[in-house]
C-alpha cells in the first residue's frame, strides 16, 4: 500500500483544482499542470484532494501523482525557495538584469547565467542567493545548475553550495616528507 498516496492533500484558500486530461492547479501565485497518469483518479472532497488508484498494479504512479499534485498545490499557494552560498576569496554574484546573473568564481572570465521564466533570484551581500519559484522541479534544477558552475572542492571547500549543506573535508598533504 502506498503510504504517500493515501494522504489527503489539504487545499488552502484561493487554490482551485480542475481535473481533466491533466490536473490544473490555480492559485494566487500562478498556474501549474500535473499529468494525470493511467489507473489513478483524483477526487475533491470538502477542501481536500484525494488520490485513488484502480488496482495494486498502479501503486508506483499512485504515490507519484499525489506527490506531484501536493507540490503543485504548495507552489501556487506559498511557492518554494532554495538558498545558495558562494564561498571563496573574490567569489561573488551580481544581477545584470531581471533574468541574468553574473558570477565571478575564480575563472579567467565572468560567467553569465540566464534564469528561466518563473524563477526569481535575490542576491544578498554578493555571496548569498535566494532563488524562488512556484515549480519545485524547475527551481531544483536551476539551483543544481548554478551549483555545478563551481561545486565545493573537498580541500578548502571553496565554491557554490546549498545553504546548510554538509560537506566532507579531506585532509591535504602534510609536507613532512621523508628523505
mmCIF file of C-alpha atoms in Angstrom:
data_model
loop_
_atom_site.group_PDB
_atom_site.id
_atom_site.type_symbol
_atom_site.label_atom_id
_atom_site.label_comp_id
_atom_site.label_asym_id
_atom_site.label_seq_id
_atom_site.Cartn_x
_atom_site.Cartn_y
_atom_site.Cartn_z
ATOM 1 C CA UNK A 1 0.000 0.000 0.000
ATOM 2 C CA UNK A 2 1.297 3.433 -0.881
ATOM 3 C CA UNK A 3 1.560 5.478 2.291
ATOM 4 C CA UNK A 4 2.275 8.655 0.359
ATOM 5 C CA UNK A 5 -0.656 8.133 -1.999
ATOM 6 C CA UNK A 6 -3.197 7.628 0.799
ATOM 7 C CA UNK A 7 -2.558 11.004 2.474
ATOM 8 C CA UNK A 8 -5.183 13.617 1.544
ATOM 9 C CA UNK A 9 -3.945 16.955 0.172
ATOM 10 C CA UNK A 10 -5.408 19.964 2.034
ATOM 11 C CA UNK A 11 -6.418 22.821 -0.275
ATOM 12 C CA UNK A 12 -5.539 26.290 1.064
ATOM 13 C CA UNK A 13 -7.920 29.199 0.493
ATOM 14 C CA UNK A 14 -7.679 30.608 -3.022
ATOM 15 C CA UNK A 15 -6.458 27.385 -4.669
ATOM 16 C CA UNK A 16 -8.700 25.907 -7.374
ATOM 17 C CA UNK A 17 -8.156 22.441 -8.868
ATOM 18 C CA UNK A 18 -9.628 21.300 -12.197
ATOM 19 C CA UNK A 19 -9.358 17.619 -13.098
ATOM 20 C CA UNK A 20 -9.454 16.705 -16.798
ATOM 21 C CA UNK A 21 -6.847 15.119 -19.062
ATOM 22 C CA UNK A 22 -4.371 16.927 -16.790
ATOM 23 C CA UNK A 23 -4.745 18.274 -13.263
ATOM 24 C CA UNK A 24 -4.767 22.086 -13.450
ATOM 25 C CA UNK A 25 -3.926 23.827 -10.168
ATOM 26 C CA UNK A 26 -4.555 27.591 -9.971
ATOM 27 C CA UNK A 27 -3.675 29.823 -7.041
ATOM 28 C CA UNK A 28 -2.608 33.320 -6.055
ATOM 29 C CA UNK A 29 0.958 32.824 -7.377
ATOM 30 C CA UNK A 30 0.077 31.252 -10.735
ATOM 31 C CA UNK A 31 -0.977 28.068 -12.558
ATOM 32 C CA UNK A 32 0.637 24.637 -12.764
ATOM 33 C CA UNK A 33 -0.394 21.460 -14.577
ATOM 34 C CA UNK A 34 0.235 17.917 -13.362
ATOM 35 C CA UNK A 35 -0.058 14.931 -15.721
ATOM 36 C CA UNK A 36 -2.890 12.554 -14.822
ATOM 37 C CA UNK A 37 -1.465 9.076 -15.165
ATOM 38 C CA UNK A 38 -3.354 5.938 -16.126
ATOM 39 C CA UNK A 39 -5.015 3.978 -13.307
ATOM 40 C CA UNK A 40 -5.181 6.950 -10.903
ATOM 41 C CA UNK A 41 -8.126 9.253 -10.238
ATOM 42 C CA UNK A 42 -8.273 12.476 -8.243
ATOM 43 C CA UNK A 43 -11.359 13.310 -6.171
ATOM 44 C CA UNK A 44 -12.150 16.605 -4.491
ATOM 45 C CA UNK A 45 -13.947 16.337 -1.117
ATOM 46 C CA UNK A 46 -14.787 19.384 1.075
ATOM 47 C CA UNK A 47 -11.472 21.229 0.973
ATOM 48 C CA UNK A 48 -9.154 18.269 0.341
ATOM 49 C CA UNK A 49 -7.932 16.302 -2.658
ATOM 50 C CA UNK A 50 -7.737 12.527 -2.515
ATOM 51 C CA UNK A 51 -5.765 10.428 -4.984
ATOM 52 C CA UNK A 52 -7.180 6.922 -5.510
ATOM 53 C CA UNK A 53 -5.890 4.064 -7.642
ATOM 54 C CA UNK A 54 -7.826 1.439 -9.567
ATOM 55 C CA UNK A 55 -5.696 -1.577 -8.586
ATOM 56 C CA UNK A 56 -2.408 -2.507 -6.901
ATOM 57 C CA UNK A 57 -0.506 -2.543 -10.201
ATOM 58 C CA UNK A 58 -0.712 1.281 -10.187
ATOM 59 C CA UNK A 59 0.884 1.643 -6.742
ATOM 60 C CA UNK A 60 4.005 3.422 -8.056
ATOM 61 C CA UNK A 61 2.126 6.075 -10.021
ATOM 62 C CA UNK A 62 -0.340 6.499 -7.139
ATOM 63 C CA UNK A 63 2.295 7.962 -4.814
ATOM 64 C CA UNK A 64 3.934 9.878 -7.668
ATOM 65 C CA UNK A 65 0.680 11.570 -8.706
ATOM 66 C CA UNK A 66 -0.090 12.515 -5.112
ATOM 67 C CA UNK A 67 3.397 13.966 -4.553
ATOM 68 C CA UNK A 68 3.344 15.975 -7.815
ATOM 69 C CA UNK A 69 -0.152 17.300 -7.063
ATOM 70 C CA UNK A 70 0.800 18.253 -3.480
ATOM 71 C CA UNK A 71 3.896 20.099 -4.786
ATOM 72 C CA UNK A 72 1.737 21.965 -7.310
ATOM 73 C CA UNK A 73 -0.749 22.998 -4.593
ATOM 74 C CA UNK A 74 2.084 24.213 -2.334
ATOM 75 C CA UNK A 75 3.765 26.001 -5.248
ATOM 76 C CA UNK A 76 0.750 28.043 -6.326
ATOM 77 C CA UNK A 77 -0.191 28.945 -2.754
ATOM 78 C CA UNK A 78 3.143 29.692 -0.986
ATOM 79 C CA UNK A 79 5.900 28.904 -3.525
ATOM 80 C CA UNK A 80 9.297 27.302 -2.996
ATOM 81 C CA UNK A 81 12.699 28.797 -2.162
ATOM 82 C CA UNK A 82 16.236 27.477 -2.443
ATOM 83 C CA UNK A 83 19.267 29.222 -0.920
ATOM 84 C CA UNK A 84 22.861 29.048 -2.162
ATOM 85 C CA UNK A 85 26.099 30.353 -0.620
ATOM 86 C CA UNK A 86 29.234 31.330 -2.520
ATOM 87 C CA UNK A 87 32.421 30.645 -0.527
ATOM 88 C CA UNK A 88 35.881 31.782 -1.612
ATOM 89 C CA UNK A 89 38.004 34.920 -1.805
ATOM 90 C CA UNK A 90 36.861 37.037 -4.729
ATOM 91 C CA UNK A 91 33.889 34.775 -5.490
ATOM 92 C CA UNK A 92 30.689 36.796 -5.943
ATOM 93 C CA UNK A 93 27.465 37.148 -7.885
ATOM 94 C CA UNK A 94 25.529 40.151 -9.142
ATOM 95 C CA UNK A 95 22.301 40.674 -11.060
ATOM 96 C CA UNK A 96 22.891 42.085 -14.560
ATOM 97 C CA UNK A 97 19.153 42.295 -15.298
ATOM 98 C CA UNK A 98 15.974 40.615 -14.041
ATOM 99 C CA UNK A 99 16.952 37.313 -15.622
ATOM 100 C CA UNK A 100 20.766 37.332 -15.930
ATOM 101 C CA UNK A 101 23.177 36.653 -13.045
ATOM 102 C CA UNK A 102 26.903 37.308 -13.463
ATOM 103 C CA UNK A 103 29.220 35.099 -11.392
ATOM 104 C CA UNK A 104 32.910 35.637 -10.568
ATOM 105 C CA UNK A 105 34.076 32.199 -9.464
ATOM 106 C CA UNK A 106 37.839 32.249 -9.847
ATOM 107 C CA UNK A 107 37.893 31.597 -13.580
ATOM 108 C CA UNK A 108 39.553 33.978 -16.048
ATOM 109 C CA UNK A 109 36.141 35.269 -17.137
ATOM 110 C CA UNK A 110 32.803 36.074 -15.509
ATOM 111 C CA UNK A 111 30.019 33.528 -16.057
ATOM 112 C CA UNK A 112 26.623 34.813 -17.225
ATOM 113 C CA UNK A 113 23.722 32.611 -16.080
ATOM 114 C CA UNK A 114 20.274 33.041 -17.673
ATOM 115 C CA UNK A 115 17.363 32.339 -15.315
ATOM 116 C CA UNK A 116 14.382 30.546 -16.867
ATOM 117 C CA UNK A 117 10.962 32.175 -16.861
ATOM 118 C CA UNK A 118 9.223 31.829 -13.500
ATOM 119 C CA UNK A 119 12.398 31.682 -11.376
ATOM 120 C CA UNK A 120 13.357 34.791 -9.387
ATOM 121 C CA UNK A 121 16.672 35.496 -7.679
ATOM 122 C CA UNK A 122 17.614 37.838 -4.857
ATOM 123 C CA UNK A 123 21.296 38.363 -4.035
ATOM 124 C CA UNK A 124 22.266 39.368 -0.503
ATOM 125 C CA UNK A 125 25.835 40.501 0.298
ATOM 126 C CA UNK A 126 27.089 39.277 -3.129
ATOM 127 C CA UNK A 127 27.611 35.766 -1.720
ATOM 128 C CA UNK A 128 24.109 34.593 -0.717
ATOM 129 C CA UNK A 129 21.500 33.795 -3.378
ATOM 130 C CA UNK A 130 17.818 33.182 -2.680
ATOM 131 C CA UNK A 131 16.023 31.521 -5.589
ATOM 132 C CA UNK A 132 12.216 31.328 -5.606
ATOM 133 C CA UNK A 133 9.651 29.779 -7.952
ATOM 134 C CA UNK A 134 6.289 28.035 -7.948
ATOM 135 C CA UNK A 135 7.553 24.892 -9.745
ATOM 136 C CA UNK A 136 9.662 22.753 -7.392
ATOM 137 C CA UNK A 137 11.298 20.730 -10.173
ATOM 138 C CA UNK A 138 12.427 23.759 -12.196
ATOM 139 C CA UNK A 139 13.704 25.500 -9.061
ATOM 140 C CA UNK A 140 15.760 22.471 -8.001
ATOM 141 C CA UNK A 141 17.237 22.113 -11.493
ATOM 142 C CA UNK A 142 18.240 25.798 -11.654
ATOM 143 C CA UNK A 143 19.858 25.559 -8.192
ATOM 144 C CA UNK A 144 21.762 22.432 -9.277
ATOM 145 C CA UNK A 145 22.923 24.147 -12.490
ATOM 146 C CA UNK A 146 24.208 27.168 -10.528
ATOM 147 C CA UNK A 147 25.989 24.868 -8.040
ATOM 148 C CA UNK A 148 27.619 22.975 -10.923
ATOM 149 C CA UNK A 149 29.345 26.182 -12.132
ATOM 150 C CA UNK A 150 31.862 25.700 -9.268
ATOM 151 C CA UNK A 151 30.956 22.819 -6.906
ATOM 152 C CA UNK A 152 32.610 22.944 -3.464
ATOM 153 C CA UNK A 153 36.022 21.316 -3.642
ATOM 154 C CA UNK A 154 36.953 18.881 -0.844
ATOM 155 C CA UNK A 155 40.144 20.545 0.471
ATOM 156 C CA UNK A 156 39.378 24.230 1.048
ATOM 157 C CA UNK A 157 35.627 23.834 0.358
ATOM 158 C CA UNK A 158 35.514 26.863 -1.929
ATOM 159 C CA UNK A 159 32.686 27.072 -4.451
ATOM 160 C CA UNK A 160 28.912 27.309 -4.659
ATOM 161 C CA UNK A 161 26.963 25.258 -2.113
ATOM 162 C CA UNK A 162 23.438 24.962 -0.789
ATOM 163 C CA UNK A 163 22.876 26.819 2.483
ATOM 164 C CA UNK A 164 23.249 24.295 5.293
ATOM 165 C CA UNK A 165 24.806 21.628 3.060
ATOM 166 C CA UNK A 166 27.082 19.247 4.976
ATOM 167 C CA UNK A 167 30.410 18.810 3.215
ATOM 168 C CA UNK A 168 33.168 16.288 3.852
ATOM 169 C CA UNK A 169 36.559 17.900 4.166
ATOM 170 C CA UNK A 170 39.631 15.980 3.025
ATOM 171 C CA UNK A 171 42.990 16.317 4.740
ATOM 172 C CA UNK A 172 45.699 17.738 2.486
ATOM 173 C CA UNK A 173 49.359 16.768 2.270
ATOM 174 C CA UNK A 174 51.357 17.056 5.499
ATOM 175 C CA UNK A 175 54.600 18.359 3.985
ATOM 176 C CA UNK A 176 56.883 16.370 6.328
ATOM 177 C CA UNK A 177 58.245 14.167 3.547
ATOM 178 C CA UNK A 178 60.880 11.521 4.228
ATOM 179 C CA UNK A 179 64.452 11.823 2.935
#
